[in-house]
Amino acid sequence: MTTMNDSETLYGSRLGVDVGRARVGLAATDPAGILATPIDTLKRDADDLSDLHRIVAEATERNAVRVYVGDPINLRGKKTASTDDAHLFARQLAHLLAAAELSTQVRLIDERLSTVSASQKLHQAGVSSRNQRSVIDQLAAVAILEHALMLENNTGADTGTLVSAEQEDNSDG
């Protein structure tokens, strides 16, 4: 359980999402928000949004209180080519969650080195680079989720940047 800044206890599952151009990694915690586990690797679907709908279904099934979407900024804290795409994905997800009448928050969280960390763990486990593709996105989502949980637990406050369905893109930097 995590205590937030309003002295409220936030209880419920959290989802972690690693957004890529071809695939989306998905991870989830237990209801107490303690243990992050990989769930699925989704095919990115900008046309029918089936990837987003799958995440909404997972949030519904798990009674998720938060979805952390990885914010792909570089090591200097600047936007990358994928930043705008991830921000749009997060806004679309927030819109679909609201349309499903869920109060699940969507928050962007710094994902620096999440894929690198996942790749290193797979390499250490003896998984060849060629065989990593099917699970690396899930493990990157786990890394994003673990980072968010660590920040929540260490600060006792909300972490990441809240995204709303109505939010306009802030592309200035």
PDB file of C-alpha atoms in Angstrom:
ATOM      1  CA  MET A   1       0.000   0.000   0.000  1.00  0.00           C
ATOM      2  CA  THR A   2       1.180   3.482  -0.764  1.00  0.00           C
ATOM      3  CA  THR A   3       0.418   6.587   1.250  1.00  0.00           C
ATOM      4  CA  MET A   4      -0.108   9.663  -0.884  1.00  0.00           C
ATOM      5  CA  ASN A   5       0.343  13.300   0.008  1.00  0.00           C
ATOM      6  CA  ASP A   6      -3.276  13.829   1.058  1.00  0.00           C
ATOM      7  CA  SER A   7      -2.860  11.228   3.831  1.00  0.00           C
ATOM      8  CA  GLU A   8      -4.985   8.891   1.764  1.00  0.00           C
ATOM      9  CA  THR A   9      -3.967   5.313   1.206  1.00  0.00           C
ATOM     10  CA  LEU A  10      -3.905   4.348  -2.435  1.00  0.00           C
ATOM     11  CA  TYR A  11      -4.825   0.703  -2.777  1.00  0.00           C
ATOM     12  CA  GLY A  12      -5.133  -0.971  -6.136  1.00  0.00           C
ATOM     13  CA  SER A  13      -3.248  -2.433  -9.005  1.00  0.00           C
ATOM     14  CA  ARG A  14      -1.042  -0.302 -11.212  1.00  0.00           C
ATOM     15  CA  LEU A  15      -0.158  -0.923 -14.843  1.00  0.00           C
ATOM     16  CA  GLY A  16       3.116  -0.093 -16.554  1.00  0.00           C
ATOM     17  CA  VAL A  17       3.228   0.576 -20.289  1.00  0.00           C
ATOM     18  CA  ASP A  18       6.271   0.734 -22.547  1.00  0.00           C
ATOM     19  CA  VAL A  19       5.154   2.357 -25.812  1.00  0.00           C
ATOM     20  CA  GLY A  20       7.118   1.563 -28.948  1.00  0.00           C
ATOM     21  CA  ARG A  21       6.454   2.146 -32.613  1.00  0.00           C
ATOM     22  CA  ALA A  22       5.789  -1.550 -33.325  1.00  0.00           C
ATOM     23  CA  ARG A  23       4.969  -3.029 -29.904  1.00  0.00           C
ATOM     24  CA  VAL A  24       3.620  -2.051 -26.487  1.00  0.00           C
ATOM     25  CA  GLY A  25       4.865  -3.785 -23.353  1.00  0.00           C
ATOM     26  CA  LEU A  26       2.399  -4.236 -20.518  1.00  0.00           C
ATOM     27  CA  ALA A  27       3.058  -5.049 -16.860  1.00  0.00           C
ATOM     28  CA  ALA A  28       0.917  -4.973 -13.720  1.00  0.00           C
ATOM     29  CA  THR A  29       1.188  -5.055  -9.957  1.00  0.00           C
ATOM     30  CA  ASP A  30      -0.774  -6.961  -7.382  1.00  0.00           C
ATOM     31  CA  PRO A  31      -3.664  -5.036  -5.731  1.00  0.00           C
ATOM     32  CA  ALA A  32      -1.355  -3.813  -2.961  1.00  0.00           C
ATOM     33  CA  GLY A  33       0.946  -2.238  -5.556  1.00  0.00           C
ATOM     34  CA  ILE A  34       3.997  -4.166  -4.372  1.00  0.00           C
ATOM     35  CA  LEU A  35       5.092  -6.687  -6.998  1.00  0.00           C
ATOM     36  CA  ALA A  36       5.371  -5.836 -10.713  1.00  0.00           C
ATOM     37  CA  THR A  37       5.037  -8.677 -13.223  1.00  0.00           C
ATOM     38  CA  PRO A  38       5.057  -8.813 -17.031  1.00  0.00           C
ATOM     39  CA  ILE A  39       1.638  -9.312 -18.653  1.00  0.00           C
ATOM     40  CA  ASP A  40       1.799  -9.098 -22.448  1.00  0.00           C
ATOM     41  CA  THR A  41       3.423  -7.615 -25.520  1.00  0.00           C
ATOM     42  CA  LEU A  42       0.805  -5.967 -27.713  1.00  0.00           C
ATOM     43  CA  LYS A  43       1.080  -5.174 -31.404  1.00  0.00           C
ATOM     44  CA  ARG A  44       0.899  -1.408 -31.849  1.00  0.00           C
ATOM     45  CA  ASP A  45      -2.367  -0.519 -33.581  1.00  0.00           C
ATOM     46  CA  ALA A  46      -2.708   3.167 -34.489  1.00  0.00           C
ATOM     47  CA  ASP A  47      -5.761   2.448 -36.696  1.00  0.00           C
ATOM     48  CA  ASP A  48      -8.167   0.438 -34.529  1.00  0.00           C
ATOM     49  CA  LEU A  49      -6.494   1.205 -31.184  1.00  0.00           C
ATOM     50  CA  SER A  50      -6.797  -2.462 -30.167  1.00  0.00           C
ATOM     51  CA  ASP A  51      -3.647  -2.053 -28.052  1.00  0.00           C
ATOM     52  CA  LEU A  52      -5.239   0.775 -26.090  1.00  0.00           C
ATOM     53  CA  HIS A  53      -8.504  -1.135 -25.716  1.00  0.00           C
ATOM     54  CA  ARG A  54      -6.576  -4.131 -24.352  1.00  0.00           C
ATOM     55  CA  ILE A  55      -4.969  -1.873 -21.718  1.00  0.00           C
ATOM     56  CA  VAL A  56      -8.386  -0.470 -20.755  1.00  0.00           C
ATOM     57  CA  ALA A  57      -9.711  -4.041 -20.421  1.00  0.00           C
ATOM     58  CA  GLU A  58      -6.741  -4.937 -18.215  1.00  0.00           C
ATOM     59  CA  ALA A  59      -7.297  -1.809 -16.083  1.00  0.00           C
ATOM     60  CA  THR A  60     -10.962  -2.754 -15.696  1.00  0.00           C
ATOM     61  CA  GLU A  61     -10.233  -6.378 -14.821  1.00  0.00           C
ATOM     62  CA  ARG A  62      -7.559  -5.477 -12.285  1.00  0.00           C
ATOM     63  CA  ASN A  63      -9.348  -2.409 -10.839  1.00  0.00           C
ATOM     64  CA  ALA A  64      -6.216  -0.430 -11.640  1.00  0.00           C
ATOM     65  CA  VAL A  65      -5.810   2.901  -9.892  1.00  0.00           C
ATOM     66  CA  ARG A  66      -2.929   4.089 -12.082  1.00  0.00           C
ATOM     67  CA  VAL A  67      -1.370   3.445 -15.464  1.00  0.00           C
ATOM     68  CA  TYR A  68       2.230   4.575 -15.791  1.00  0.00           C
ATOM     69  CA  VAL A  69       3.229   5.218 -19.398  1.00  0.00           C
ATOM     70  CA  GLY A  70       6.942   5.460 -20.091  1.00  0.00           C
ATOM     71  CA  ASP A  71       8.057   8.941 -21.141  1.00  0.00           C
ATOM     72  CA  PRO A  72      10.948   8.439 -23.585  1.00  0.00           C
ATOM     73  CA  ILE A  73      13.234  11.353 -22.885  1.00  0.00           C
ATOM     74  CA  ASN A  74      16.978  11.160 -23.457  1.00  0.00           C
ATOM     75  CA  LEU A  75      19.710  11.107 -20.836  1.00  0.00           C
ATOM     76  CA  ARG A  76      19.887  14.911 -20.935  1.00  0.00           C
ATOM     77  CA  GLY A  77      16.179  15.182 -20.151  1.00  0.00           C
ATOM     78  CA  LYS A  78      15.230  16.292 -23.670  1.00  0.00           C
ATOM     79  CA  LYS A  79      12.502  14.956 -25.957  1.00  0.00           C
ATOM     80  CA  THR A  80      13.264  12.131 -28.350  1.00  0.00           C
ATOM     81  CA  ALA A  81      11.597  11.179 -31.617  1.00  0.00           C
ATOM     82  CA  SER A  82       9.267   8.922 -29.618  1.00  0.00           C
ATOM     83  CA  THR A  83       8.240  11.457 -26.961  1.00  0.00           C
ATOM     84  CA  ASP A  84       5.318  13.014 -28.849  1.00  0.00           C
ATOM     85  CA  ASP A  85       4.080   9.546 -29.809  1.00  0.00           C
ATOM     86  CA  ALA A  86       4.113   8.345 -26.191  1.00  0.00           C
ATOM     87  CA  HIS A  87       2.358  11.527 -25.029  1.00  0.00           C
ATOM     88  CA  LEU A  88      -0.379  11.055 -27.656  1.00  0.00           C
ATOM     89  CA  PHE A  89      -0.728   7.406 -26.621  1.00  0.00           C
ATOM     90  CA  ALA A  90      -1.100   8.462 -22.959  1.00  0.00           C
ATOM     91  CA  ARG A  91      -3.775  11.068 -23.839  1.00  0.00           C
ATOM     92  CA  GLN A  92      -5.689   8.530 -25.948  1.00  0.00           C
ATOM     93  CA  LEU A  93      -5.492   6.035 -23.080  1.00  0.00           C
ATOM     94  CA  ALA A  94      -6.756   8.630 -20.593  1.00  0.00           C
ATOM     95  CA  HIS A  95      -9.658   9.399 -22.951  1.00  0.00           C
ATOM     96  CA  LEU A  96     -10.601   5.711 -23.322  1.00  0.00           C
ATOM     97  CA  LEU A  97     -10.372   5.109 -19.569  1.00  0.00           C
ATOM     98  CA  ALA A  98     -12.664   8.095 -18.946  1.00  0.00           C
ATOM     99  CA  ALA A  99     -15.063   6.885 -21.651  1.00  0.00           C
ATOM    100  CA  ALA A 100     -15.182   3.515 -19.842  1.00  0.00           C
ATOM    101  CA  GLU A 101     -16.104   5.469 -16.691  1.00  0.00           C
ATOM    102  CA  LEU A 102     -12.936   4.401 -14.895  1.00  0.00           C
ATOM    103  CA  SER A 103     -11.210   6.739 -12.465  1.00  0.00           C
ATOM    104  CA  THR A 104      -7.818   5.225 -13.313  1.00  0.00           C
ATOM    105  CA  GLN A 105      -5.138   7.906 -13.581  1.00  0.00           C
ATOM    106  CA  VAL A 106      -2.661   7.960 -16.445  1.00  0.00           C
ATOM    107  CA  ARG A 107       0.778   9.294 -15.536  1.00  0.00           C
ATOM    108  CA  LEU A 108       3.872   9.756 -17.677  1.00  0.00           C
ATOM    109  CA  ILE A 109       7.003   8.505 -15.952  1.00  0.00           C
ATOM    110  CA  ASP A 110      10.631   8.885 -16.974  1.00  0.00           C
ATOM    111  CA  GLU A 111      11.676   5.678 -18.682  1.00  0.00           C
ATOM    112  CA  ARG A 112      15.360   6.367 -19.234  1.00  0.00           C
ATOM    113  CA  LEU A 113      17.269   3.110 -19.466  1.00  0.00           C
ATOM    114  CA  SER A 114      14.207   0.865 -18.996  1.00  0.00           C
ATOM    115  CA  THR A 115      14.827  -1.033 -22.236  1.00  0.00           C
ATOM    116  CA  VAL A 116      18.574  -1.142 -21.581  1.00  0.00           C
ATOM    117  CA  SER A 117      17.911  -2.551 -18.103  1.00  0.00           C
ATOM    118  CA  ALA A 118      15.497  -5.151 -19.493  1.00  0.00           C
ATOM    119  CA  SER A 119      17.974  -6.195 -22.179  1.00  0.00           C
ATOM    120  CA  GLN A 120      20.780  -6.568 -19.622  1.00  0.00           C
ATOM    121  CA  LYS A 121      18.585  -8.744 -17.390  1.00  0.00           C
ATOM    122  CA  LEU A 122      17.695 -10.986 -20.314  1.00  0.00           C
ATOM    123  CA  HIS A 123      21.330 -11.250 -21.384  1.00  0.00           C
ATOM    124  CA  GLN A 124      22.346 -12.171 -17.821  1.00  0.00           C
ATOM    125  CA  ALA A 125      19.637 -14.842 -17.855  1.00  0.00           C
ATOM    126  CA  GLY A 126      21.195 -16.309 -20.988  1.00  0.00           C
ATOM    127  CA  VAL A 127      18.517 -15.192 -23.443  1.00  0.00           C
ATOM    128  CA  SER A 128      20.025 -14.431 -26.844  1.00  0.00           C
ATOM    129  CA  SER A 129      19.442 -11.031 -28.424  1.00  0.00           C
ATOM    130  CA  ARG A 130      17.430 -12.702 -31.170  1.00  0.00           C
ATOM    131  CA  ASN A 131      15.024 -14.236 -28.632  1.00  0.00           C
ATOM    132  CA  GLN A 132      14.631 -11.083 -26.524  1.00  0.00           C
ATOM    133  CA  ARG A 133      12.158  -9.312 -28.820  1.00  0.00           C
ATOM    134  CA  SER A 134       9.113 -11.218 -27.546  1.00  0.00           C
ATOM    135  CA  VAL A 135       9.651 -10.254 -23.887  1.00  0.00           C
ATOM    136  CA  ILE A 136      11.847  -7.151 -23.805  1.00  0.00           C
ATOM    137  CA  ASP A 137       8.883  -4.777 -24.061  1.00  0.00           C
ATOM    138  CA  GLN A 138       7.162  -6.507 -21.136  1.00  0.00           C
ATOM    139  CA  LEU A 139      10.315  -6.278 -19.026  1.00  0.00           C
ATOM    140  CA  ALA A 140      10.743  -2.610 -19.961  1.00  0.00           C
ATOM    141  CA  ALA A 141       7.142  -2.077 -18.739  1.00  0.00           C
ATOM    142  CA  VAL A 142       8.087  -3.852 -15.491  1.00  0.00           C
ATOM    143  CA  ALA A 143      11.107  -1.519 -15.128  1.00  0.00           C
ATOM    144  CA  ILE A 144       8.868   1.536 -15.676  1.00  0.00           C
ATOM    145  CA  LEU A 145       6.420   0.241 -13.092  1.00  0.00           C
ATOM    146  CA  GLU A 146       9.130  -0.605 -10.546  1.00  0.00           C
ATOM    147  CA  HIS A 147      10.606   2.879 -10.961  1.00  0.00           C
ATOM    148  CA  ALA A 148       7.191   4.473 -10.340  1.00  0.00           C
ATOM    149  CA  LEU A 149       6.556   2.251  -7.291  1.00  0.00           C
ATOM    150  CA  MET A 150       9.964   3.111  -5.847  1.00  0.00           C
ATOM    151  CA  LEU A 151       9.279   6.842  -6.257  1.00  0.00           C
ATOM    152  CA  GLU A 152       5.785   6.473  -4.743  1.00  0.00           C
ATOM    153  CA  ASN A 153       7.139   4.571  -1.757  1.00  0.00           C
ATOM    154  CA  ASN A 154      10.181   6.811  -1.202  1.00  0.00           C
ATOM    155  CA  THR A 155       8.338  10.121  -1.435  1.00  0.00           C
ATOM    156  CA  GLY A 156       4.849   9.192  -0.256  1.00  0.00           C
ATOM    157  CA  ALA A 157       3.534  11.399  -3.044  1.00  0.00           C
ATOM    158  CA  ASP A 158       2.069  11.035  -6.494  1.00  0.00           C
ATOM    159  CA  THR A 159       4.779  10.491  -9.071  1.00  0.00           C
ATOM    160  CA  GLY A 160       4.985  11.221 -12.764  1.00  0.00           C
ATOM    161  CA  THR A 161       3.038  13.749 -14.770  1.00  0.00           C
ATOM    162  CA  LEU A 162      -0.737  13.415 -14.690  1.00  0.00           C
ATOM    163  CA  VAL A 163      -2.297  13.104 -18.148  1.00  0.00           C
ATOM    164  CA  SER A 164      -5.897  13.992 -18.853  1.00  0.00           C
ATOM    165  CA  ALA A 165      -8.031  13.200 -21.876  1.00  0.00           C
ATOM    166  CA  GLU A 166      -8.620  16.908 -22.504  1.00  0.00           C
ATOM    167  CA  GLN A 167      -4.955  17.875 -22.225  1.00  0.00           C
ATOM    168  CA  GLU A 168      -3.366  19.607 -25.176  1.00  0.00           C
ATOM    169  CA  ASP A 169       0.085  18.605 -26.360  1.00  0.00           C
ATOM    170  CA  ASN A 170       2.807  20.700 -24.736  1.00  0.00           C
ATOM    171  CA  SER A 171       5.474  20.432 -27.432  1.00  0.00           C
ATOM    172  CA  ASP A 172       7.732  23.272 -26.366  1.00  0.00           C
ATOM    173  CA  GLY A 173      10.524  21.392 -24.871  1.00  0.00           C
TER     174      GLY A 173
END
